[in-house]
PDB file of C-alpha atoms in Angstrom:
ATOM      1  CA  MET X   1     114.789 102.490 108.205  1.00 85.00           C
ATOM      2  CA  SER X   2     116.894 105.165 106.572  1.00 92.00           C
ATOM      3  CA  GLU X   3     117.333 108.827 107.389  1.00 97.00           C
ATOM      4  CA  GLU X   4     118.261 111.619 105.053  1.00 97.00           C
ATOM      5  CA  ILE X   5     121.612 113.057 106.106  1.00 97.00           C
ATOM      6  CA  LEU X   6     122.115 115.544 103.269  1.00 97.00           C
ATOM      7  CA  ARG X   7     120.003 117.191 100.604  1.00 97.00           C
ATOM      8  CA  ASN X   8     121.032 120.040  98.397  1.00 97.00           C
ATOM      9  CA  GLY X   9     120.159 121.130  94.861  1.00 97.00           C
ATOM     10  CA  PHE X  10     121.678 118.074  93.187  1.00 98.00           C
ATOM     11  CA  VAL X  11     122.053 115.135  95.582  1.00 98.00           C
ATOM     12  CA  SER X  12     120.302 113.364  98.438  1.00 98.00           C
ATOM     13  CA  LEU X  13     122.153 111.060 100.831  1.00 98.00           C
ATOM     14  CA  ARG X  14     120.229 108.560 102.948  1.00 98.00           C
ATOM     15  CA  TYR X  15     121.787 106.448 105.693  1.00 98.00           C
ATOM     16  CA  ASP X  16     120.511 103.055 106.824  1.00 98.00           C
ATOM     17  CA  ALA X  17     122.573 102.224 109.910  1.00 97.00           C
ATOM     18  CA  ALA X  18     121.052  98.764 110.386  1.00 97.00           C
ATOM     19  CA  HIS X  19     122.392  97.661 106.991  1.00 97.00           C
ATOM     20  CA  ALA X  20     125.562  99.822 106.824  1.00 97.00           C
ATOM     21  CA  LEU X  21     124.037 101.240 103.624  1.00 98.00           C
ATOM     22  CA  LEU X  22     124.304 104.684 102.059  1.00 98.00           C
ATOM     23  CA  THR X  23     121.985 105.663  99.214  1.00 98.00           C
ATOM     24  CA  LEU X  24     123.182 108.461  96.983  1.00 98.00           C
ATOM     25  CA  LYS X  25     120.476 109.819  94.674  1.00 98.00           C
ATOM     26  CA  TRP X  26     121.270 112.415  92.046  1.00 97.00           C
ATOM     27  CA  LEU X  27     118.305 114.784  91.870  1.00 98.00           C
ATOM     28  CA  ARG X  28     119.083 116.087  88.370  1.00 97.00           C
ATOM     29  CA  GLN X  29     121.764 115.976  85.700  1.00 95.00           C
ATOM     30  CA  ILE X  30     125.025 116.989  87.379  1.00 96.00           C
ATOM     31  CA  ASP X  31     128.392 118.319  86.270  1.00 96.00           C
ATOM     32  CA  PHE X  32     131.869 117.136  87.243  1.00 96.00           C
ATOM     33  CA  GLU X  33     132.247 119.392  90.288  1.00 97.00           C
ATOM     34  CA  GLU X  34     128.862 118.299  91.641  1.00 98.00           C
ATOM     35  CA  ARG X  35     129.704 114.610  91.148  1.00 96.00           C
ATOM     36  CA  ARG X  36     133.033 115.110  92.885  1.00 97.00           C
ATOM     37  CA  GLU X  37     131.467 117.038  95.778  1.00 97.00           C
ATOM     38  CA  GLY X  38     128.627 114.529  96.204  1.00 97.00           C
ATOM     39  CA  PHE X  39     130.914 111.508  96.118  1.00 97.00           C
ATOM     40  CA  LEU X  40     133.491 113.019  98.472  1.00 97.00           C
ATOM     41  CA  ARG X  41     130.900 114.120 101.044  1.00 97.00           C
ATOM     42  CA  ALA X  42     129.321 110.660 100.891  1.00 98.00           C
ATOM     43  CA  LEU X  43     132.747 109.024 101.218  1.00 97.00           C
ATOM     44  CA  ASP X  44     133.625 111.084 104.298  1.00 97.00           C
ATOM     45  CA  PHE X  45     130.320 110.101 105.898  1.00 97.00           C
ATOM     46  CA  SER X  46     130.859 106.464 104.922  1.00 97.00           C
ATOM     47  CA  ILE X  47     134.308 106.298 106.482  1.00 96.00           C
ATOM     48  CA  GLY X  48     133.095 107.968 109.679  1.00 96.00           C
ATOM     49  CA  ASN X  49     130.125 105.604 110.002  1.00 97.00           C
ATOM     50  CA  ASP X  50     131.637 102.295 108.829  1.00 95.00           C
ATOM     51  CA  ILE X  51     129.389 102.057 105.765  1.00 97.00           C
ATOM     52  CA  ARG X  52     130.039  99.008 103.596  1.00 97.00           C
ATOM     53  CA  TYR X  53     127.337  99.251 100.929  1.00 98.00           C
ATOM     54  CA  TRP X  54     126.414 102.015  98.494  1.00 97.00           C
ATOM     55  CA  LEU X  55     123.378 102.349  96.294  1.00 98.00           C
ATOM     56  CA  ILE X  56     123.834 105.085  93.666  1.00 96.00           C
ATOM     57  CA  ASP X  57     120.653 106.165  91.901  1.00 96.00           C
ATOM     58  CA  ASP X  58     121.670 107.485  88.468  1.00 91.00           C
ATOM     59  CA  ALA X  59     118.106 107.668  87.078  1.00 90.00           C
ATOM     60  CA  GLU X  60     118.448 111.423  86.458  1.00 92.00           C
ATOM     61  CA  ILE X  61     121.868 111.115  84.808  1.00 89.00           C
ATOM     62  CA  PHE X  62     121.956 110.993  81.033  1.00 85.00           C
ATOM     63  CA  VAL X  63     125.483 112.272  80.355  1.00 85.00           C
ATOM     64  CA  ILE X  64     128.743 111.463  82.101  1.00 88.00           C
ATOM     65  CA  THR X  65     131.496 113.676  80.727  1.00 89.00           C
ATOM     66  CA  SER X  66     134.940 112.354  79.861  1.00 90.00           C
ATOM     67  CA  GLN X  67     136.318 114.412  82.773  1.00 94.00           C
ATOM     68  CA  GLU X  68     133.907 112.672  85.170  1.00 92.00           C
ATOM     69  CA  GLN X  69     134.706 109.262  83.710  1.00 90.00           C
ATOM     70  CA  HIS X  70     138.450 109.809  84.060  1.00 92.00           C
ATOM     71  CA  TRP X  71     138.090 110.957  87.674  1.00 94.00           C
ATOM     72  CA  VAL X  72     135.810 108.057  88.659  1.00 90.00           C
ATOM     73  CA  GLU X  73     137.949 105.443  86.922  1.00 88.00           C
ATOM     74  CA  ASN X  74     141.207 106.657  88.453  1.00 90.00           C
ATOM     75  CA  GLU X  75     141.042 108.863  91.538  1.00 93.00           C
ATOM     76  CA  TRP X  76     137.648 107.727  92.825  1.00 92.00           C
ATOM     77  CA  THR X  77     138.309 103.982  92.623  1.00 90.00           C
ATOM     78  CA  ALA X  78     141.592 104.513  94.517  1.00 91.00           C
ATOM     79  CA  LEU X  79     139.777 106.471  97.244  1.00 93.00           C
ATOM     80  CA  VAL X  80     137.116 103.767  97.620  1.00 92.00           C
ATOM     81  CA  ALA X  81     139.889 101.203  98.133  1.00 91.00           C
ATOM     82  CA  THR X  82     140.818 102.963 101.398  1.00 90.00           C
ATOM     83  CA  SER X  83     137.254 103.327 102.695  1.00 93.00           C
ATOM     84  CA  GLY X  84     135.885  99.954 103.774  1.00 92.00           C
ATOM     85  CA  ILE X  85     133.118 100.106 101.148  1.00 95.00           C
ATOM     86  CA  SER X  86     132.749  96.584  99.757  1.00 95.00           C
ATOM     87  CA  LYS X  87     129.843  96.813  97.298  1.00 96.00           C
ATOM     88  CA  ILE X  88     128.512  99.588  95.085  1.00 94.00           C
ATOM     89  CA  ALA X  89     125.262  99.111  93.185  1.00 95.00           C
ATOM     90  CA  VAL X  90     124.330 101.641  90.520  1.00 92.00           C
ATOM     91  CA  LEU X  91     120.723 102.062  89.406  1.00 92.00           C
ATOM     92  CA  LEU X  92     120.187 103.082  85.793  1.00 86.00           C
ATOM     93  CA  THR X  93     116.975 103.556  83.920  1.00 76.00           C
ATOM     94  CA  ASP X  94     116.386 101.242  81.003  1.00 68.00           C
ATOM     95  CA  HIS X  95     116.662 104.219  78.665  1.00 54.00           C
ATOM     96  CA  TYR X  96     118.553 102.842  75.673  1.00 47.00           C
ATOM     97  CA  ASN X  97     120.864 105.825  75.140  1.00 51.00           C
ATOM     98  CA  SER X  98     121.934 105.823  78.786  1.00 51.00           C
ATOM     99  CA  LEU X  99     122.666 102.113  78.743  1.00 52.00           C
ATOM    100  CA  VAL X 100     124.735 102.320  75.570  1.00 55.00           C
ATOM    101  CA  SER X 101     126.753 105.335  76.677  1.00 58.00           C
ATOM    102  CA  PHE X 102     127.454 103.964  80.173  1.00 65.00           C
ATOM    103  CA  THR X 103     128.471 100.402  79.230  1.00 67.00           C
ATOM    104  CA  GLY X 104     132.122 101.070  78.404  1.00 70.00           C
ATOM    105  CA  PHE X 105     132.517 103.414  81.351  1.00 67.00           C
ATOM    106  CA  THR X 106     130.999 100.843  83.719  1.00 69.00           C
ATOM    107  CA  GLN X 107     133.299  98.092  82.476  1.00 72.00           C
ATOM    108  CA  ARG X 108     136.390 100.277  82.865  1.00 72.00           C
ATOM    109  CA  ALA X 109     135.351 101.303  86.389  1.00 71.00           C
ATOM    110  CA  GLN X 110     134.726  97.665  87.367  1.00 70.00           C
ATOM    111  CA  LYS X 111     138.245  96.755  86.228  1.00 75.00           C
ATOM    112  CA  LYS X 112     139.719  99.594  88.285  1.00 73.00           C
ATOM    113  CA  TYR X 113     137.827  98.519  91.410  1.00 68.00           C
ATOM    114  CA  GLN X 114     139.148  94.979  90.858  1.00 72.00           C
ATOM    115  CA  HIS X 115     142.678  96.320  90.309  1.00 68.00           C
ATOM    116  CA  HIS X 116     142.555  98.074  93.673  1.00 68.00           C
ATOM    117  CA  GLY X 117     141.105  94.948  95.290  1.00 70.00           C
ATOM    118  CA  SER X 118     138.351  96.984  96.843  1.00 70.00           C
ATOM    119  CA  ALA X 119     134.647  97.278  96.151  1.00 86.00           C
ATOM    120  CA  ARG X 120     132.582  95.138  93.851  1.00 88.00           C
ATOM    121  CA  HIS X 121     130.574  97.281  91.431  1.00 87.00           C
ATOM    122  CA  GLU X 122     127.438  96.241  89.542  1.00 89.00           C
ATOM    123  CA  VAL X 123     124.708  98.009  87.576  1.00 88.00           C
ATOM    124  CA  PHE X 124     120.992  97.278  88.004  1.00 90.00           C
ATOM    125  CA  MET X 125     117.742  98.360  86.378  1.00 88.00           C
ATOM    126  CA  ASP X 126     115.606  98.081  89.527  1.00 91.00           C
ATOM    127  CA  GLN X 127     116.131  98.896  93.173  1.00 94.00           C
ATOM    128  CA  GLN X 128     114.866  95.603  94.580  1.00 95.00           C
ATOM    129  CA  THR X 129     117.430  93.551  92.662  1.00 95.00           C
ATOM    130  CA  ALA X 130     120.193  96.006  93.574  1.00 95.00           C
ATOM    131  CA  LEU X 131     119.325  95.765  97.275  1.00 97.00           C
ATOM    132  CA  GLN X 132     119.172  91.970  97.103  1.00 96.00           C
ATOM    133  CA  TRP X 133     122.681  91.936  95.645  1.00 96.00           C
ATOM    134  CA  LEU X 134     123.963  94.451  98.207  1.00 96.00           C
ATOM    135  CA  LEU X 135     122.320  93.035 101.299  1.00 95.00           C
ATOM    136  CA  GLY X 136     121.508  89.440 100.412  1.00 89.00           C
ATOM    137  CA  GLU X 137     122.980  86.222 101.684  1.00 59.00           C
ATOM    138  CA  GLY X 138     126.733  85.981 101.654  1.00 49.00           C
ATOM    139  CA  ARG X 139     127.352  89.726 101.797  1.00 46.00           C
ATOM    140  CA  GLN X 140     131.021  90.406 101.415  1.00 49.00           C
TER     141      GLN X 140
END
């Protein structure tokens, strides 16, 4: 059972204490400052509540700017390495343009997470599969 801990004009955060899971859902297309604010508020909550698993719902995201990509690949992945978060699942729609534009970015981010020795990061097309990966047998 999850509870909503934050909702504003661009993001919703839901906390599932039983599974140490935070779900971050973008409510619309966001800009860099909104991504940064949403991620940092979620990170603070995660650290304070020993959250290990993140589910990021990017269904409303169709553009990730180069500024956002640079920040996520560099600063964000380093911050996650200090947080205790071990798995991050990202939900994308199967919209072709989104998949094509996010592939390179996703691969670069995965390499950065590996470099920091922190969270595992995977992309999924449906929530059930993402949750199985996050919370299934052999969680790490």
